[in-house]
XYZ file of C-alpha atoms in Angstrom:
780
model
C 72.265 -165.411 111.855
C 71.256 -161.804 112.188
C 68.312 -159.774 110.954
C 68.929 -156.391 109.404
C 67.642 -152.974 110.409
C 66.621 -150.938 107.342
C 67.637 -147.525 108.674
C 71.054 -148.803 109.704
C 71.378 -150.316 106.244
C 70.608 -146.987 104.633
C 73.187 -145.261 106.841
C 75.915 -147.794 106.011
C 75.180 -147.598 102.276
C 75.191 -143.794 102.012
C 78.376 -142.428 100.452
C 79.599 -145.887 99.352
C 80.174 -146.980 95.773
C 79.692 -150.552 94.551
C 80.642 -151.998 91.163
C 79.467 -155.273 89.660
C 80.969 -157.273 86.794
C 80.429 -160.687 85.180
C 83.478 -162.642 84.064
C 84.491 -165.916 82.430
C 81.933 -168.165 80.745
C 78.387 -166.803 80.845
C 75.688 -168.577 82.852
C 71.900 -168.182 82.905
C 70.925 -166.189 85.987
C 73.793 -163.689 85.816
C 71.327 -160.944 84.811
C 69.162 -161.661 87.849
C 72.298 -161.323 90.017
C 73.294 -158.020 88.363
C 69.735 -156.752 88.853
C 69.674 -157.713 92.540
C 73.112 -156.200 93.293
C 72.169 -152.986 91.489
C 68.778 -152.566 93.146
C 69.911 -153.583 96.621
C 72.869 -151.179 96.328
C 70.605 -148.290 95.297
C 68.081 -149.304 97.983
C 70.655 -148.922 100.754
C 71.770 -145.542 99.449
C 74.992 -146.512 97.634
C 76.083 -145.568 94.126
C 76.164 -148.627 91.853
C 78.319 -148.954 88.742
C 77.973 -151.605 86.022
C 81.306 -152.737 84.537
C 80.843 -153.909 80.956
C 82.881 -156.725 79.323
C 84.178 -158.213 82.576
C 87.754 -157.509 83.698
C 88.510 -156.050 80.254
C 86.066 -153.234 81.006
C 87.662 -152.754 84.422
C 91.091 -152.371 82.760
C 89.846 -150.171 79.889
C 87.639 -147.875 82.013
C 85.884 -145.039 80.161
C 82.386 -145.897 78.974
C 82.804 -149.493 80.117
C 82.127 -148.364 83.712
C 78.696 -146.739 83.920
C 76.656 -145.423 86.822
C 73.412 -147.420 87.070
C 69.940 -146.361 88.106
C 66.880 -148.419 89.070
C 65.668 -148.708 85.463
C 69.091 -149.773 84.096
C 68.276 -153.340 85.144
C 64.555 -153.338 84.409
C 63.089 -156.281 82.455
C 66.333 -158.321 82.346
C 65.579 -161.076 84.893
C 64.208 -163.412 82.200
C 67.156 -162.972 79.820
C 69.908 -165.593 79.439
C 73.592 -164.684 79.265
C 74.698 -161.368 80.740
C 73.600 -157.943 79.470
C 76.817 -156.297 80.746
C 78.945 -158.729 78.765
C 81.731 -161.056 79.766
C 85.206 -161.487 78.325
C 88.310 -163.472 79.093
C 90.927 -160.799 79.822
C 94.686 -161.371 79.541
C 95.482 -157.783 80.534
C 94.085 -158.270 84.051
C 96.481 -161.176 84.656
C 99.373 -158.667 84.429
C 100.422 -156.126 87.062
C 100.007 -153.296 84.510
C 96.428 -154.364 83.797
C 95.529 -154.415 87.499
C 97.188 -151.010 87.911
C 94.826 -149.574 85.245
C 91.887 -151.295 86.948
C 92.780 -149.798 90.340
C 93.107 -146.336 88.755
C 89.685 -146.655 87.093
C 88.034 -147.643 90.370
C 89.703 -144.967 92.530
C 88.751 -142.256 90.030
C 85.104 -143.116 90.686
C 85.479 -143.710 94.420
C 84.657 -147.432 94.068
C 86.034 -149.629 96.867
C 83.419 -152.404 96.778
C 83.528 -154.923 93.965
C 81.095 -157.754 93.303
C 82.382 -160.358 90.819
C 80.118 -163.009 89.276
C 82.148 -165.771 87.628
C 83.993 -169.051 88.080
C 86.958 -169.918 90.287
C 89.477 -168.273 87.905
C 87.579 -164.957 87.954
C 87.227 -165.056 91.739
C 90.904 -165.899 92.261
C 91.782 -162.893 90.086
C 89.561 -160.686 92.248
C 91.319 -161.876 95.397
C 94.782 -161.142 93.934
C 93.526 -157.653 93.046
C 92.332 -157.142 96.617
C 95.610 -158.245 98.217
C 97.629 -156.000 95.878
C 95.337 -152.971 96.318
C 97.492 -150.874 98.694
C 100.616 -151.586 96.603
C 98.805 -150.617 93.397
C 97.645 -147.316 94.941
C 101.189 -146.588 96.150
C 102.449 -147.102 92.571
C 99.751 -144.779 91.220
C 100.774 -142.078 93.752
C 104.426 -142.520 92.801
C 103.602 -142.203 89.118
C 101.648 -138.999 89.876
C 98.374 -140.445 88.603
C 96.516 -139.978 91.899
C 97.144 -137.854 94.965
C 98.291 -139.156 98.345
C 95.029 -137.820 99.844
C 92.964 -139.892 97.387
C 95.069 -142.954 98.186
C 94.430 -142.475 101.921
C 90.697 -142.067 101.312
C 90.404 -145.476 99.617
C 92.874 -147.605 101.584
C 91.262 -151.006 101.043
C 89.112 -152.851 98.532
C 86.226 -155.124 99.516
C 85.551 -158.111 97.289
C 82.571 -160.461 97.257
C 82.119 -163.304 94.797
C 79.024 -164.912 93.260
C 79.726 -168.227 91.564
C 78.427 -168.219 88.005
C 79.212 -171.559 86.356
C 76.964 -174.054 84.597
C 79.300 -176.923 85.624
C 78.492 -176.584 89.362
C 82.187 -177.263 89.991
C 82.875 -174.886 92.888
C 83.463 -176.532 96.268
C 81.418 -175.313 99.229
C 78.238 -174.281 97.435
C 75.253 -176.569 96.731
C 74.437 -174.945 93.401
C 76.225 -172.388 91.252
C 74.355 -169.818 89.162
C 73.406 -171.398 85.812
C 73.715 -175.102 86.714
C 69.960 -175.683 87.115
C 69.176 -173.895 83.824
C 71.835 -175.940 82.012
C 70.145 -179.104 83.337
C 66.822 -177.811 81.966
C 68.400 -177.481 78.476
C 69.939 -180.971 78.707
C 66.693 -182.615 79.839
C 64.729 -180.893 77.049
C 67.139 -182.458 74.527
C 67.093 -185.899 76.202
C 63.264 -185.919 76.281
C 63.179 -185.012 72.580
C 65.826 -187.582 71.615
C 64.086 -190.336 73.605
C 61.024 -190.171 71.353
C 63.009 -190.482 68.119
C 65.295 -193.173 69.589
C 62.261 -195.308 70.546
C 60.780 -194.966 67.073
C 63.914 -196.381 65.398
C 65.251 -198.587 68.231
C 68.412 -196.507 68.362
C 71.252 -196.023 70.816
C 72.160 -192.396 71.539
C 75.476 -191.181 72.918
C 74.962 -187.726 74.438
C 77.950 -185.559 75.286
C 77.330 -182.768 77.782
C 79.612 -180.037 79.096
C 81.949 -180.664 82.021
C 85.632 -180.795 81.085
C 86.716 -181.252 84.688
C 83.413 -181.867 86.484
C 80.800 -184.564 85.861
C 77.908 -182.853 87.670
C 75.771 -182.136 84.576
C 76.343 -185.630 83.161
C 75.627 -187.320 86.507
C 72.419 -185.455 87.310
C 71.035 -185.726 83.777
C 71.787 -189.481 83.788
C 69.983 -189.830 87.116
C 67.059 -187.745 85.829
C 66.708 -189.694 82.594
C 67.566 -193.214 83.775
C 70.489 -193.492 81.335
C 71.942 -196.959 80.697
C 75.600 -195.953 81.058
C 77.457 -192.898 82.337
C 80.974 -191.502 81.938
C 82.195 -188.863 84.435
C 85.820 -187.767 85.014
C 85.574 -188.175 88.814
C 84.892 -191.915 88.612
C 86.072 -193.570 85.399
C 84.903 -197.107 84.702
C 87.325 -199.891 85.599
C 89.387 -201.637 82.906
C 87.258 -203.845 80.688
C 84.378 -201.353 80.761
C 83.808 -201.890 77.031
C 82.718 -205.502 77.607
C 80.490 -204.642 80.562
C 78.834 -201.693 78.818
C 78.009 -203.685 75.687
C 76.738 -206.570 77.814
C 74.413 -204.222 79.715
C 73.122 -202.520 76.544
C 72.439 -205.901 74.968
C 70.691 -207.123 78.088
C 68.287 -204.125 78.260
C 67.407 -204.638 74.567
C 66.795 -208.362 75.075
C 64.348 -207.496 77.885
C 62.227 -205.416 75.532
C 63.706 -201.882 75.700
C 63.573 -200.036 72.364
C 66.402 -197.591 73.086
C 69.677 -197.103 74.930
C 71.030 -193.834 76.292
C 74.684 -193.262 77.124
C 75.579 -189.935 78.729
C 79.131 -188.665 78.930
C 80.831 -185.573 80.263
C 83.148 -183.988 77.680
C 86.041 -184.674 80.089
C 85.382 -188.443 80.243
C 88.520 -190.492 80.879
C 89.469 -194.078 81.653
C 91.168 -195.324 84.858
C 94.570 -194.313 83.452
C 93.545 -190.740 82.641
C 93.237 -191.352 78.882
C 90.339 -189.442 77.238
C 87.297 -191.369 75.983
C 85.529 -189.723 73.033
C 81.842 -189.989 72.152
C 82.760 -191.251 68.663
C 84.859 -194.064 70.165
C 81.853 -195.158 72.259
C 79.572 -195.007 69.211
C 81.936 -197.095 67.055
C 82.277 -199.617 69.871
C 78.484 -200.117 70.112
C 78.105 -200.400 66.325
C 81.001 -202.856 65.994
C 80.147 -205.100 68.958
C 76.331 -205.007 68.971
C 75.352 -203.759 65.525
C 72.917 -201.222 67.020
C 71.935 -198.142 65.010
C 73.862 -195.530 67.049
C 73.982 -191.719 66.917
C 76.107 -189.115 68.713
C 74.652 -185.803 69.915
C 77.063 -183.190 71.295
C 75.024 -180.570 73.135
C 77.709 -177.857 73.244
C 76.757 -174.228 73.910
C 73.030 -174.948 73.869
C 73.557 -175.674 77.587
C 74.674 -172.096 78.265
C 71.782 -170.532 76.392
C 68.111 -169.855 76.893
C 66.112 -168.307 79.677
C 67.144 -168.982 83.307
C 65.073 -171.439 85.347
C 63.025 -170.222 88.322
C 65.614 -171.696 90.692
C 68.454 -169.736 89.049
C 66.466 -166.498 89.108
C 65.587 -166.808 92.799
C 69.083 -168.063 93.702
C 70.772 -165.178 91.848
C 68.428 -162.589 93.368
C 69.066 -163.922 96.874
C 72.822 -164.092 96.322
C 72.933 -160.590 94.791
C 71.184 -159.101 97.824
C 73.421 -161.008 100.212
C 76.510 -159.824 98.290
C 75.615 -156.157 98.918
C 75.090 -156.837 102.636
C 78.437 -158.664 102.777
C 80.184 -155.691 101.144
C 78.567 -153.229 103.582
C 79.632 -155.323 106.571
C 83.179 -156.026 105.291
C 86.272 -154.655 107.053
C 89.975 -154.839 106.073
C 90.255 -157.821 108.440
C 87.411 -159.944 107.003
C 88.557 -162.354 104.280
C 87.200 -161.948 100.755
C 84.068 -164.076 100.718
C 81.900 -165.850 98.215
C 78.137 -165.870 98.742
C 76.932 -169.419 98.544
C 73.867 -171.604 98.968
C 73.449 -174.109 101.767
C 70.033 -175.772 101.530
C 67.686 -172.803 101.175
C 69.909 -170.389 103.139
C 72.554 -167.988 101.875
C 75.950 -168.415 103.559
C 79.279 -166.634 103.217
C 82.384 -168.733 102.638
C 86.035 -167.567 102.629
C 86.775 -167.292 98.914
C 90.266 -168.799 98.926
C 89.204 -171.792 101.060
C 86.668 -172.663 98.352
C 89.151 -172.102 95.511
C 91.774 -174.232 97.259
C 89.300 -177.061 97.818
C 88.154 -176.859 94.160
C 91.801 -177.222 93.057
C 92.178 -180.235 95.365
C 89.503 -182.077 93.350
C 91.402 -181.533 90.100
C 94.654 -182.556 91.770
C 93.051 -185.800 93.024
C 91.794 -186.577 89.485
C 95.199 -185.783 87.933
C 96.804 -188.198 90.403
C 94.118 -190.833 89.661
C 92.773 -190.730 93.250
C 89.184 -191.044 92.050
C 87.453 -192.107 95.278
C 88.871 -189.017 96.951
C 87.751 -186.801 94.044
C 84.138 -187.977 94.516
C 84.316 -187.208 98.269
C 85.819 -183.752 97.666
C 82.939 -182.876 95.353
C 80.761 -183.080 98.476
C 78.216 -185.432 99.970
C 75.448 -184.421 97.558
C 77.550 -185.414 94.521
C 78.449 -188.700 96.218
C 74.746 -189.376 96.997
C 73.827 -188.731 93.346
C 76.539 -191.138 92.170
C 75.509 -193.904 94.562
C 71.813 -193.460 93.691
C 72.558 -193.669 89.962
C 74.529 -196.906 90.408
C 71.741 -198.386 92.519
C 68.953 -197.714 89.990
C 70.599 -197.911 86.564
C 70.846 -201.672 86.324
C 68.888 -204.509 87.854
C 70.933 -206.510 90.310
C 69.382 -209.722 91.602
C 68.540 -209.373 95.310
C 70.655 -211.562 97.587
C 67.552 -213.206 99.060
C 63.799 -212.764 99.296
C 62.829 -210.725 102.369
C 59.246 -212.093 102.794
C 58.129 -208.462 103.224
C 55.592 -206.799 100.940
C 55.246 -203.102 100.205
C 52.389 -201.206 98.504
C 52.916 -197.835 96.772
C 50.089 -195.391 96.017
C 49.568 -191.773 94.958
C 47.050 -189.610 96.832
C 45.674 -186.114 96.172
C 46.203 -183.957 93.096
C 48.883 -185.059 90.595
C 52.326 -183.464 90.992
C 55.333 -183.693 88.656
C 57.959 -186.055 90.049
C 55.478 -188.572 91.491
C 56.397 -191.104 88.780
C 60.129 -190.669 89.456
C 59.499 -191.433 93.140
C 57.416 -194.531 92.269
C 60.122 -195.808 89.884
C 62.959 -195.525 92.390
C 60.836 -196.905 95.244
C 59.820 -199.949 93.155
C 63.393 -200.675 92.071
C 64.925 -200.274 95.536
C 62.130 -202.397 97.019
C 62.867 -205.179 94.520
C 66.636 -204.849 95.120
C 65.921 -205.329 98.847
C 64.086 -208.572 98.045
C 60.568 -207.299 98.848
C 57.376 -208.087 96.969
C 56.230 -204.697 95.604
C 52.634 -203.759 94.757
C 51.332 -200.581 93.164
C 47.815 -199.330 93.861
C 45.758 -197.425 91.295
C 43.694 -194.381 92.325
C 44.976 -193.856 95.873
C 43.092 -194.990 98.991
C 39.965 -195.486 96.861
C 41.858 -198.031 94.743
C 43.201 -199.742 97.859
C 39.613 -200.138 99.112
C 38.530 -201.419 95.702
C 41.379 -203.934 95.461
C 43.133 -202.229 92.511
C 46.433 -203.752 93.694
C 48.989 -205.151 91.230
C 52.412 -206.703 91.695
C 55.059 -204.707 89.790
C 58.487 -205.556 88.380
C 61.732 -203.742 87.480
C 60.973 -203.265 83.777
C 57.415 -202.011 84.387
C 58.706 -198.625 85.612
C 61.288 -198.049 82.844
C 61.045 -194.532 81.390
C 58.807 -193.223 84.198
C 61.227 -190.561 85.484
C 60.500 -187.925 82.859
C 56.725 -188.348 82.741
C 54.423 -185.773 84.329
C 51.207 -186.389 86.235
C 50.545 -189.679 88.023
C 50.759 -192.901 85.997
C 49.245 -194.876 88.903
C 46.247 -192.546 89.011
C 45.405 -190.524 92.104
C 42.278 -189.542 94.046
C 41.626 -187.186 96.947
C 39.557 -189.775 98.911
C 40.602 -190.118 102.581
C 40.691 -193.602 104.211
C 38.000 -192.916 106.844
C 35.301 -193.148 104.155
C 36.284 -196.755 103.287
C 38.374 -197.993 106.228
C 36.914 -201.507 106.498
C 37.581 -202.284 102.829
C 41.129 -200.906 103.047
C 41.829 -203.136 106.069
C 40.348 -206.105 104.227
C 42.705 -205.633 101.248
C 45.735 -205.022 103.460
C 44.950 -208.426 105.023
C 44.208 -210.074 101.652
C 47.489 -209.014 100.025
C 49.480 -209.312 103.281
C 50.745 -205.717 102.916
C 53.277 -204.896 105.652
C 54.269 -201.386 104.554
C 52.577 -198.497 102.768
C 54.440 -195.806 100.823
C 52.022 -192.938 100.151
C 53.151 -190.254 97.699
C 51.008 -187.115 97.727
C 50.093 -183.784 99.259
C 48.061 -182.720 102.271
C 45.491 -185.498 101.636
C 48.287 -188.099 101.791
C 49.445 -186.715 105.144
C 45.876 -186.604 106.513
C 45.176 -190.104 105.133
C 48.164 -191.708 106.858
C 47.292 -189.808 110.043
C 43.766 -191.346 109.915
C 45.244 -194.837 109.419
C 47.620 -194.357 112.370
C 44.784 -193.112 114.592
C 42.748 -196.215 113.671
C 45.537 -198.619 114.725
C 43.810 -199.156 118.078
C 40.784 -200.675 116.261
C 42.592 -202.657 113.547
C 45.726 -204.746 114.027
C 46.130 -204.799 110.223
C 47.007 -201.081 110.360
C 49.971 -201.771 112.672
C 52.259 -201.700 109.636
C 55.094 -199.380 108.566
C 53.910 -196.244 106.749
C 55.789 -193.444 105.035
C 54.602 -190.290 103.236
C 56.595 -188.656 100.435
C 55.362 -185.029 100.170
C 54.259 -184.356 96.577
C 52.148 -181.276 95.840
C 52.550 -178.154 93.746
C 51.312 -176.055 96.699
C 54.303 -176.927 98.937
C 51.910 -176.911 101.913
C 52.827 -180.163 103.703
C 54.281 -180.049 107.234
C 57.675 -181.615 107.984
C 59.468 -180.499 104.807
C 60.810 -177.307 103.246
C 60.028 -178.500 99.723
C 57.385 -180.783 98.265
C 57.858 -182.799 95.121
C 56.266 -180.988 92.159
C 56.534 -177.449 93.518
C 59.655 -176.649 91.438
C 57.901 -177.728 88.218
C 54.814 -175.666 89.145
C 56.898 -172.535 89.864
C 58.632 -172.915 86.489
C 55.275 -173.388 84.715
C 53.863 -170.244 86.357
C 57.056 -168.318 85.592
C 57.110 -169.308 81.908
C 53.462 -168.237 81.547
C 54.132 -164.890 83.244
C 57.148 -164.285 80.969
C 54.887 -164.746 77.944
C 52.148 -162.598 79.465
C 54.646 -159.768 80.099
C 56.083 -160.094 76.602
C 52.605 -159.807 75.085
C 52.492 -156.177 76.215
C 55.771 -155.115 74.591
C 55.224 -152.420 72.009
C 51.704 -151.662 73.213
C 50.543 -148.985 75.610
C 51.314 -149.339 79.331
C 49.642 -152.391 80.781
C 49.329 -154.166 84.156
C 48.533 -157.875 84.419
C 46.750 -159.413 87.396
C 47.688 -163.125 87.455
C 46.100 -165.735 89.733
C 48.184 -168.726 90.845
C 47.174 -171.988 92.536
C 48.373 -173.115 95.966
C 45.232 -173.195 98.130
C 45.916 -171.005 101.173
C 49.701 -171.433 100.834
C 51.463 -168.515 99.152
C 54.699 -170.331 98.214
C 53.869 -170.565 94.511
C 52.833 -166.894 94.213
C 55.856 -165.648 96.182
C 58.523 -167.723 94.418
C 57.063 -167.151 90.950
C 56.755 -163.449 91.863
C 60.499 -163.197 92.593
C 61.345 -165.205 89.453
C 59.377 -162.906 87.113
C 60.101 -159.604 88.879
C 56.488 -159.061 89.963
C 55.407 -155.727 91.439
C 53.376 -157.434 94.177
C 52.242 -160.903 95.234
C 49.170 -161.144 97.474
C 49.142 -164.154 99.808
C 47.006 -165.403 102.693
C 49.948 -165.574 105.151
C 50.488 -161.821 104.876
C 47.106 -160.177 105.575
C 46.292 -157.057 103.551
C 43.465 -154.523 103.501
C 42.053 -151.901 101.157
C 44.685 -149.357 102.277
C 47.459 -151.763 101.210
C 45.781 -152.292 97.850
C 45.467 -148.538 97.384
C 49.156 -148.036 98.238
C 50.108 -150.747 95.716
C 48.040 -149.127 92.962
C 49.581 -145.713 93.648
C 53.081 -147.225 93.700
C 52.486 -148.904 90.333
C 50.927 -145.760 88.864
C 54.054 -143.769 89.795
C 56.277 -146.416 88.174
C 54.161 -146.405 85.017
C 54.724 -142.669 84.622
C 58.433 -143.428 83.983
C 59.865 -145.549 81.155
C 58.345 -148.772 82.519
C 55.657 -150.157 80.216
C 54.296 -153.161 82.034
C 53.479 -154.301 85.523
C 52.721 -157.708 86.961
C 50.731 -158.468 90.102
C 50.337 -162.056 91.362
C 47.487 -163.210 93.565
C 47.319 -166.551 95.360
C 43.896 -168.133 94.705
C 42.776 -168.083 98.381
C 44.660 -165.061 99.687
C 41.449 -163.182 100.601
C 37.789 -164.137 100.649
C 36.520 -160.753 99.416
C 39.436 -159.273 97.464
C 39.105 -161.691 94.558
C 41.207 -161.616 91.393
C 38.311 -159.886 89.627
C 38.018 -157.297 92.412
C 41.742 -156.490 92.279
C 41.569 -156.294 88.473
C 38.636 -153.865 88.653
C 40.369 -151.770 91.327
C 43.615 -151.453 89.335
C 41.616 -150.739 86.147
C 39.666 -147.914 87.797
C 42.571 -146.333 89.689
C 45.049 -146.639 86.817
C 42.710 -145.111 84.236
C 44.585 -142.788 81.937
C 47.985 -144.181 82.996
C 47.716 -147.915 82.237
C 45.099 -150.460 81.281
C 44.632 -153.786 83.027
C 44.282 -157.462 82.046
C 43.435 -160.519 84.135
C 44.813 -164.074 83.771
C 44.038 -167.223 85.760
C 46.854 -169.748 85.209
C 44.835 -172.715 86.484
C 45.822 -176.314 85.869
C 48.752 -175.639 83.559
C 50.703 -175.347 86.846
C 49.998 -179.045 87.502
C 50.969 -180.319 84.055
C 54.098 -180.693 81.996
C 57.249 -182.767 82.309
C 58.978 -182.634 85.701
C 61.945 -180.292 86.027
C 65.403 -181.864 86.545
C 65.127 -180.936 90.240
C 61.793 -182.742 90.701
C 63.017 -185.814 88.796
C 66.055 -186.109 91.054
C 64.267 -185.107 94.232
C 61.572 -187.723 93.551
C 64.194 -190.344 92.725
C 66.138 -189.722 95.930
C 63.042 -189.518 98.143
C 61.849 -192.859 96.751
C 65.220 -194.468 97.544
C 65.501 -193.014 101.056
C 61.876 -193.853 101.917
C 62.186 -197.532 100.937
C 65.518 -197.945 102.745
C 63.891 -196.440 105.865
C 60.820 -198.698 105.452
C 63.127 -201.739 105.140
C 64.894 -200.873 108.410
C 61.553 -200.398 110.193
C 60.186 -203.708 108.820
C 63.199 -205.535 110.253
C 62.874 -203.717 113.600
C 59.149 -204.473 113.999
C 59.197 -208.081 112.749
C 58.575 -210.474 115.612
C 56.873 -213.852 116.029
C 56.380 -214.264 112.303
C 54.723 -210.905 111.559
C 55.241 -207.155 111.401
C 53.676 -205.290 114.306
C 54.352 -201.558 114.091
C 52.318 -199.489 116.529
C 54.893 -196.907 117.714
C 54.534 -193.314 116.424
C 57.965 -193.470 114.763
C 56.779 -196.285 112.434
C 54.561 -193.847 110.466
C 56.593 -190.905 109.222
C 56.753 -188.058 106.732
C 60.080 -187.919 104.897
C 61.108 -184.297 104.450
C 64.021 -182.040 103.636
C 64.968 -179.289 106.081
C 67.693 -177.070 104.650
C 69.439 -180.034 103.060
C 69.101 -182.652 105.748
C 66.661 -185.458 105.113
C 64.646 -186.450 108.159
C 61.748 -188.743 109.024
C 59.151 -187.129 111.317
C 56.252 -189.092 112.888
C 52.968 -187.899 111.353
C 51.406 -187.694 114.844
C 54.129 -185.293 116.025
C 53.583 -183.025 112.998
C 49.955 -182.392 114.083
C 50.948 -179.599 116.460
C 52.888 -177.878 113.642
C 49.932 -177.999 111.239
C 47.095 -175.564 110.538
C 44.437 -178.094 109.465
C 41.798 -175.460 108.691
C 43.995 -173.831 106.030
C 45.881 -177.010 105.128
C 49.439 -175.825 105.674
C 52.305 -175.773 108.212
C 52.175 -173.124 110.958
C 55.733 -171.995 110.185
C 57.104 -171.599 106.649
C 60.730 -170.786 105.836
C 60.007 -169.107 102.484
C 58.297 -166.139 104.186
C 61.905 -164.900 104.643
C 61.913 -164.292 100.873
C 59.101 -161.717 101.084
C 61.316 -158.684 101.933
C 63.428 -159.480 98.843
C 60.322 -159.511 96.608
C 59.262 -156.113 97.948
C 62.706 -154.513 97.825
C 63.282 -155.578 94.198
C 59.910 -153.987 93.346
C 61.054 -150.751 95.079
C 58.690 -150.866 98.041
C 59.855 -149.362 101.336
C 60.152 -152.519 103.395
C 61.400 -153.544 106.800
C 64.339 -155.927 106.676
C 63.886 -157.152 110.244
C 62.548 -160.452 108.878
C 65.452 -160.836 106.416
C 68.103 -163.216 107.727
C 71.661 -162.553 106.546
C 74.168 -165.320 105.857
C 76.850 -166.305 108.332
C 80.491 -167.087 107.600
C 81.060 -170.830 107.329
C 84.313 -172.639 106.558
C 85.075 -175.123 103.801
C 87.355 -177.990 104.761
C 87.682 -181.661 103.847
C 85.842 -182.405 107.054
C 82.930 -180.026 106.321
C 82.541 -181.607 102.862
C 82.586 -185.166 104.177
C 80.334 -184.845 107.245
C 77.721 -182.678 105.581
C 74.651 -184.784 104.906
C 74.104 -183.058 101.553
C 71.038 -183.826 99.479
């Protein structure tokens, strides 16, 4: 990976022309991508053109290809769909259509094209690129352009951004729009669940995905659906009997509702389509349940983009411009993709070919292969769903007991982690306890045995159903030890933030004094602040970013139609600036003040002047975010007063403290799934450690590697001993010493038009997509 020099960037961009278009089905986040491509292009000194109505606009030319300026893409990041339009274009599939397109580009000196769309749109772009020299030769022959002009623009650079709500493109973790589509689906499922419980109904929900079951699979995992139909893995013959048996069984055990989720492309083992109405009639006929069908349709494409899609699209848009600037006639056309939290560049046709292989495998009924070709992450989701959806009696009792507790402030996704941990623990044959109110509850003896049905419906609930306290163990160590002995607890699963990490560290350090603490311990990081060492992302931080973003969207909207106004908004996060930075990118903030990036009065003055200059143009509102502990003296009130005084006569100023709304609400689809998977992985790891440390009739775990933090780095899940993480932790400010998201800061500043140094910005590297890369990748 390489960092970028700003002056070199400006030199490479000068004199170049870049065009951007959106094609195929629209996806939430496309506007954020268009905005990022436009602003990054202008930032590096290039001319940027917006092509309206997709490839149709490229073929038609004229007013459909417009030169953009900085303000052309102002205030669009929060809008769904695509403001430059998208159309399916037959003309571009013909040689004549592509000839017109080439003429329209050459006339404007455009030789760099960024296409945001699905695999069909990107394949079309690649054909256009390979034909470019031939098309120009034809135009010269027809007398439409001169030979000199043809020689000036000898090759076309193409870069693709994958915009597709189905997340069906091989090689990338997430496509633009998939996360937002999941948000729409989960909103509907949450709403339907309440009415279904009232009437004891069964609901059959059909979601999009004609050829890909990603949306159905992830929403089933996030909602704990009773049955799932996806085209990649159809149910075996006789599924009707098994499905009805399972639905009847869950009702007989006290459940008041059943949920069946199906992708619109659902098929049986022989490739024959299965319709939602057929499933409904089957349930009514066999079981007599009151059953309803809900087809979600285009609702999934609509609405505002999620925070993830806004940040993803912004990052990909910037990377696309850099890829175009660095492209040569020899480099293959690439698609900018996501791998963990890093942008990567993948050869476009390798990805397209691999995507076609999945469809081919499904057409030929090679379903196991289709699941593998979708990538390891898809396979993990599928296996996790099968593990948790239905209670399977454990082969034998393990004689091990596990206690689960929440520690610290509540974070969305905690309940999902508890649910999956309980169910996997029971499936492994363990006795599972839950503890109310964290370490304080453990000291008090608030320990209860829990069963499979007790955690039904927990996935979508916010907060902490077990209750949580910030108390550390050292204040009540003797009582904790007493209860560990009393209940014969051999493993602790602690779900929480920095207090959870510190608490387990205190227990480990007390092992020398208490044999009872020589048990297996694991921490699942769960905090909205994302300030725990050993992981890139904490459970709950995605929900908090979305809550902050939605509030800021409303705050910005409140100023529309009034005089020019700047909002100073305070976010939570302690000393960690993750929440302020990520929400800042997602809402298009003008600045985000954080503790990790020290600032002084001169910086504040420069920011005010910068905003004042912007407000003298057509821009009507500004937004400045401030992390709650970014500076001891420059408080939110101080910054508000400073902006109010300095902006007098140009804009007025308002102050908002978001507070605890960032901790509340239902978990996002990401946090539901992340919590579910962390719970599964943690208990499987605990089980292995229990077996390893069991000797002479008891568990004796005193090695550092028997007390770990489970964390995700890029997309690899790892277990790091809590004692080893000490040297990577700033205990005074309660956060890790190194934080990956600081790489996002240059993007925040550039998109707000600040002169910024790109030395910290890390560009993506070319990676290849093969069957092997898809199968060995550990994908999460």
